[in-house]
Coordinates of C-alpha atoms in Angstrom, one line a residue:
M24 CA 99.7 79.0 68.9
I25 CA 100.9 82.6 69.4
S26 CA 97.6 83.6 70.9
S27 CA 97.6 80.6 73.2
L28 CA 101.2 81.5 74.3
R29 CA 100.2 85.1 74.9
G30 CA 97.2 84.0 76.9
S31 CA 99.3 81.8 79.1
L32 CA 101.8 84.6 79.7
N33 CA 99.1 87.0 80.6
F34 CA 97.7 84.4 83.0
S35 CA 101.0 83.8 84.7
S36 CA 101.8 87.6 84.9
I37 CA 98.5 88.4 86.6
W38 CA 99.3 85.9 89.3
V39 CA 102.1 88.2 90.6
P40 CA 99.9 91.1 91.7
R41 CA 97.0 88.8 92.5
S42 CA 99.2 86.7 94.9
L43 CA 100.7 89.9 96.4
L44 CA 97.2 91.3 97.0
L45 CA 96.1 88.1 98.6
L46 CA 99.2 88.0 100.8
I47 CA 98.7 91.5 102.0
L48 CA 95.0 91.1 102.7
G49 CA 95.4 87.7 104.3
S50 CA 98.3 88.7 106.6
S51 CA 96.5 91.9 107.5
I52 CA 93.6 89.9 108.8
V53 CA 95.4 86.9 110.3
F54 CA 98.5 88.5 111.6
P55 CA 97.6 92.1 112.6
D56 CA 100.5 92.4 115.0
L57 CA 102.9 92.4 112.0
Y58 CA 101.6 95.8 110.9
Q59 CA 100.7 97.4 114.2
P60 CA 104.0 99.2 114.9
A61 CA 103.9 100.9 111.5
L62 CA 100.2 101.8 111.9
D63 CA 100.7 103.2 115.4
F64 CA 103.5 105.5 114.1
L65 CA 101.5 106.5 111.1
Y66 CA 98.3 107.3 113.0
I67 CA 100.0 109.2 115.8
S68 CA 101.8 111.4 113.2
L69 CA 98.5 112.0 111.3
R70 CA 96.5 112.7 114.5
H71 CA 99.0 115.5 115.5
S72 CA 98.9 117.0 112.0
S73 CA 96.8 120.1 111.6
I74 CA 96.2 119.1 107.9
Y75 CA 94.8 115.7 108.8
T76 CA 92.6 117.0 111.6
A77 CA 91.1 119.8 109.4
S78 CA 87.4 119.3 108.7
T79 CA 88.0 119.7 105.0
F80 CA 90.8 117.1 104.8
E81 CA 88.8 114.3 103.1
T82 CA 87.5 116.7 100.4
W83 CA 90.9 117.9 99.4
W84 CA 92.4 114.3 99.8
T85 CA 89.8 113.0 97.4
V86 CA 90.5 115.8 94.9
F87 CA 94.2 115.1 95.1
I88 CA 93.8 111.3 94.7
Y89 CA 91.4 111.8 91.8
A90 CA 93.7 114.1 90.0
V91 CA 96.7 111.7 90.3
I92 CA 94.7 108.5 89.3
E93 CA 92.6 110.0 86.6
G94 CA 95.5 111.9 85.2
S95 CA 97.6 108.8 84.9
Y96 CA 94.8 106.9 83.3
T97 CA 94.1 109.7 80.9
Y98 CA 97.7 109.9 79.9
R99 CA 97.8 106.2 79.2
F100 CA 94.5 106.3 77.3
A101 CA 95.8 109.0 75.0
R102 CA 99.2 107.4 74.4
N103 CA 98.1 103.7 73.9
P104 CA 95.4 103.4 71.2
Q105 CA 95.9 99.6 71.2
L106 CA 94.5 99.4 74.8
R107 CA 91.3 101.3 73.9
L108 CA 88.2 99.1 74.0
V109 CA 86.7 100.9 71.0
N110 CA 89.7 99.9 68.9
R111 CA 89.7 96.3 70.1
N112 CA 85.9 96.0 69.4
N113 CA 86.4 97.7 66.0
G114 CA 88.1 94.7 64.5
S115 CA 90.1 96.7 62.0
A116 CA 93.8 97.5 61.9
S117 CA 93.3 101.3 62.0
S118 CA 92.5 102.9 65.3
K119 CA 89.6 105.4 65.8
P120 CA 90.5 109.0 66.4
I121 CA 90.9 109.8 70.1
P122 CA 88.0 111.7 71.6
K123 CA 88.5 115.3 72.6
M124 CA 90.1 115.4 76.0
R125 CA 89.8 118.3 78.4
R126 CA 93.0 119.9 79.6
P127 CA 93.5 120.6 83.4
K128 CA 93.1 124.3 83.0
T129 CA 89.7 123.9 81.4
R130 CA 88.4 121.8 84.3
I131 CA 88.5 124.5 87.0
V132 CA 84.8 125.0 86.9
E133 CA 84.3 121.2 87.2
G134 CA 86.5 121.2 90.2
F135 CA 84.7 124.0 92.0
T136 CA 81.3 122.3 91.2
Y137 CA 82.6 119.2 92.9
I138 CA 84.3 120.9 95.8
G139 CA 81.8 123.6 96.6
P140 CA 78.9 121.5 98.1
L141 CA 81.3 119.3 100.0
L142 CA 83.2 122.2 101.5
L143 CA 79.9 123.7 102.6
L144 CA 79.1 120.5 104.5
D145 CA 82.6 120.2 105.9
L146 CA 82.5 123.7 107.3
T147 CA 79.0 123.6 108.8
L148 CA 78.5 120.0 110.1
I149 CA 80.3 118.2 113.0
K150 CA 82.2 115.2 111.8
K151 CA 81.1 112.0 113.5
Y152 CA 83.4 109.0 113.3
G153 CA 83.4 105.6 114.9
G154 CA 85.5 105.4 118.1
V155 CA 85.2 109.1 118.9
A156 CA 83.6 110.2 122.2
V157 CA 80.6 112.5 122.0
Q158 CA 82.4 114.9 124.2
D159 CA 85.2 115.2 121.7
M160 CA 82.7 115.8 118.9
A161 CA 81.1 118.5 120.9
L162 CA 84.4 120.3 121.6
S163 CA 85.3 120.2 117.9
G164 CA 81.9 121.8 117.1
N165 CA 82.3 124.6 119.6
Y166 CA 79.9 123.3 122.1
D167 CA 80.4 123.3 125.9
L168 CA 80.4 119.9 127.6
A169 CA 77.4 120.8 129.8
S170 CA 75.0 120.8 126.8
V171 CA 76.4 117.6 125.2
T172 CA 73.7 115.2 126.2
K173 CA 70.9 117.5 125.1
T174 CA 72.4 118.9 121.9
I175 CA 74.6 116.2 120.3
H176 CA 73.9 112.6 119.3
G177 CA 76.9 110.4 118.6
T178 CA 75.3 108.7 115.6
F179 CA 76.0 110.1 112.1
L180 CA 72.4 109.5 111.3
A181 CA 71.6 112.6 113.4
P182 CA 73.6 115.5 111.8
T183 CA 74.6 118.3 114.1
L184 CA 75.4 121.8 113.0
H185 CA 78.5 123.6 114.3
N186 CA 77.8 126.1 117.1
F187 CA 78.4 129.2 115.1
T188 CA 79.9 132.1 117.1
L189 CA 82.1 135.1 116.3
S190 CA 85.1 133.3 117.8
S191 CA 84.3 130.1 115.9
P192 CA 82.4 131.0 112.7
L193 CA 83.0 127.7 110.9
Q194 CA 83.6 124.0 111.6
T195 CA 87.3 123.8 110.9
R196 CA 88.4 120.8 113.0
R197 CA 87.3 117.2 113.2
A198 CA 87.6 115.0 116.3
L199 CA 89.5 111.7 115.6
P200 CA 89.7 108.4 117.5
V201 CA 92.4 108.2 120.1
A202 CA 93.3 104.6 119.3
P203 CA 94.9 103.6 115.9
A204 CA 93.2 101.1 113.7
T205 CA 94.5 97.5 113.4
S206 CA 95.3 96.1 110.0
R207 CA 92.5 93.6 110.5
E208 CA 90.0 96.5 111.1
L209 CA 91.3 98.3 108.0
A210 CA 91.1 95.3 105.7
L211 CA 87.6 94.1 106.9
Q212 CA 86.1 97.6 107.1
L213 CA 87.4 98.4 103.6
I214 CA 86.0 95.2 102.1
A215 CA 82.7 95.6 103.9
S216 CA 82.3 99.2 102.9
L217 CA 83.0 98.5 99.2
F218 CA 80.4 95.7 99.2
I219 CA 77.8 97.9 100.9
Y220 CA 78.5 100.8 98.5
D221 CA 78.3 98.4 95.5
A222 CA 74.9 97.2 96.5
L223 CA 73.5 100.7 97.4
F224 CA 74.8 102.2 94.2
F225 CA 73.3 99.4 92.1
G226 CA 69.8 100.4 93.4
F227 CA 70.6 104.2 93.1
H228 CA 71.8 103.6 89.5
L229 CA 68.6 101.7 88.6
I230 CA 66.6 104.7 89.8
L231 CA 68.8 107.1 87.8
H232 CA 67.8 105.1 84.6
T233 CA 64.0 105.5 85.2
P234 CA 62.3 108.1 83.0
F235 CA 62.0 110.7 85.8
F236 CA 65.7 110.8 86.7
L237 CA 67.2 109.9 83.3
S238 CA 67.6 113.6 82.3
I239 CA 69.9 114.0 85.3
H240 CA 72.0 110.9 84.6
S241 CA 72.1 111.4 80.8
H242 CA 74.9 113.9 81.2
H243 CA 77.2 111.0 82.4
H244 CA 76.4 109.1 79.2
N245 CA 76.9 112.1 76.9
H246 CA 80.2 111.1 75.2
R247 CA 81.5 109.7 71.9
E248 CA 83.8 107.2 73.6
I249 CA 84.1 106.3 77.3
N250 CA 87.4 107.4 78.7
P251 CA 88.8 108.2 82.2
Q252 CA 87.5 111.8 82.2
I253 CA 83.9 110.5 82.0
T254 CA 84.3 109.3 85.6
N255 CA 83.5 112.8 87.0
Q256 CA 81.2 113.9 84.2
L257 CA 78.3 114.0 86.6
D258 CA 75.3 116.2 87.4
I259 CA 75.6 117.8 90.9
F260 CA 72.7 115.7 92.2
E261 CA 74.3 112.4 91.1
R262 CA 77.7 113.4 92.4
L263 CA 76.3 114.3 95.8
G264 CA 74.5 111.0 95.8
L265 CA 77.7 109.1 95.1
V266 CA 79.5 110.8 97.9
L267 CA 76.7 110.4 100.4
L268 CA 76.4 106.7 99.6
A269 CA 80.1 106.2 100.0
N270 CA 80.0 108.0 103.4
F271 CA 77.0 106.0 104.5
S272 CA 78.8 102.7 103.6
L273 CA 81.7 103.7 105.8
N274 CA 79.7 105.2 108.7
I275 CA 77.1 102.4 109.0
I276 CA 79.9 99.9 110.1
G277 CA 81.7 102.5 112.3
S278 CA 84.8 102.6 110.1
H279 CA 87.9 104.0 111.6
V280 CA 89.0 107.4 110.1
L281 CA 92.2 105.6 108.8
T282 CA 89.9 103.2 106.9
R283 CA 88.2 106.3 105.3
T284 CA 91.6 107.6 104.2
L285 CA 92.5 104.3 102.5
F286 CA 88.9 103.9 101.1
V287 CA 89.3 107.1 99.1
V288 CA 92.3 105.7 97.3
V289 CA 90.7 102.3 96.4
F290 CA 87.3 103.8 95.7
V291 CA 88.6 106.5 93.3
W292 CA 90.9 103.9 91.6
L293 CA 87.9 101.5 91.0
L294 CA 85.7 104.3 89.6
V295 CA 88.4 105.5 87.2
D296 CA 89.3 102.0 86.2
I297 CA 85.7 101.0 85.2
H298 CA 85.5 104.3 83.1
S299 CA 89.0 104.0 81.6
G300 CA 87.8 102.7 78.3
M301 CA 90.8 100.4 78.2
D302 CA 91.5 96.7 78.5
L303 CA 94.4 96.7 81.0
A304 CA 96.5 93.6 81.8
W305 CA 96.3 94.4 85.5
G306 CA 92.8 95.8 85.7
Y307 CA 91.1 95.1 89.0
D308 CA 88.6 92.7 87.2
K309 CA 91.6 90.5 86.3
L310 CA 93.0 90.7 89.8
L311 CA 89.8 89.3 91.3
P312 CA 88.6 85.8 90.6
E313 CA 86.8 85.4 87.2
G314 CA 83.2 86.5 87.3
W315 CA 83.5 88.6 90.4
A316 CA 84.2 92.1 89.0
S317 CA 82.5 94.1 86.4
G318 CA 85.6 96.0 85.1
S319 CA 86.0 98.4 82.2
K320 CA 84.6 96.0 79.6
R321 CA 81.3 95.4 81.3
H322 CA 80.8 99.0 82.3
S323 CA 81.6 100.2 78.7
V324 CA 78.7 98.0 77.6
H325 CA 76.5 99.8 80.1
H326 CA 77.5 103.2 78.7
R327 CA 76.9 101.9 75.1
I328 CA 73.5 100.4 75.5
G329 CA 72.3 101.8 78.9
N330 CA 69.9 99.0 79.9
R331 CA 72.3 96.5 81.4
Y332 CA 75.1 96.3 84.0
Y333 CA 74.2 98.9 86.6
E334 CA 76.5 97.6 89.3
P335 CA 79.7 99.6 89.6
F336 CA 82.4 97.2 91.0
F337 CA 81.1 93.6 91.2
N338 CA 78.7 91.3 89.3
W339 CA 76.4 89.6 91.8
W340 CA 73.5 92.1 91.9
D341 CA 73.6 92.6 88.1
D342 CA 73.5 88.8 87.6
A343 CA 70.6 88.4 90.0
Y344 CA 68.7 91.3 88.4
E345 CA 69.2 89.8 84.9
W346 CA 68.1 86.4 86.2
V347 CA 64.9 87.9 87.6
C348 CA 64.2 89.9 84.4
N349 CA 64.8 86.8 82.2
K350 CA 62.5 84.7 84.5
K351 CA 59.7 87.3 84.1
Q352 CA 60.1 87.3 80.3
T353 CA 60.0 83.5 80.2
T354 CA 56.9 83.4 82.4
G355 CA 55.2 86.1 80.3
K356 CA 55.8 84.2 77.1
L357 CA 54.5 80.9 78.6
E358 CA 51.3 82.7 79.9
S359 CA 50.7 84.3 76.5

């Protein structure tokens, strides 16, 4: 009776954020004019900000968002043993000791390991975003307009180095679109980029679990208990792969730079959430319809056994992969 009542209360409480999320997404797509004045004001302010137009903005923005989100999850993980999956799976009244957590001052090397390669790319390559004229890209990269058609291609698939000179030794600025994004563009591009990344990383993750690459990926699985800090416990190769796949997912659909800024927040939140090691009442897997999202429970199973559930955010590719594997096993048994 009590468990049934608790379940109904949890069901009713989750409908509050779920309905709010649906309302915001739906109205953003159907009624973009409602949000346009605010988006115009926001984007004009950002476009005239030297911080936002800096070539290194997205790297520092990601670090800041990660520190805020992972820090809040880590604090909750340490202070709420009843939320930890390992204790819920344990089945006993006593909670397991908390794993050794790294303090911020001990993670400076980790931070530089993440930031270093990205800053190198930021300061040497021209940024190419959807909606930006090639001429603007050229000017941001210290090229004269006369050599634009011969030197620079507008597509992100053709990287262009900064024109290094004594007066402009590094790529310090990025060219941004003139027009602001609409709320419809933000919503649809955000959803599409997350779906694309989810599919791409599923394949990348499968490759990482092959014998040749497992030595690289094993560092991510080297822990006693999954917790929020495991999110960024990655080999440099794997971390760069994750970042490049995220960039590709945004660029391939010509995402507006404002979509990219929003993507970082949602992307980092989802990554930390699946590595949280906690069963949260408002986890994203509970916000989405049942069966859509992997969530922390399913991803913790992957970290525990290593041969299932490779998809980061959703379930569809994993389910299809398991169906194919089971079909092969059944066929093999029938043939034998």
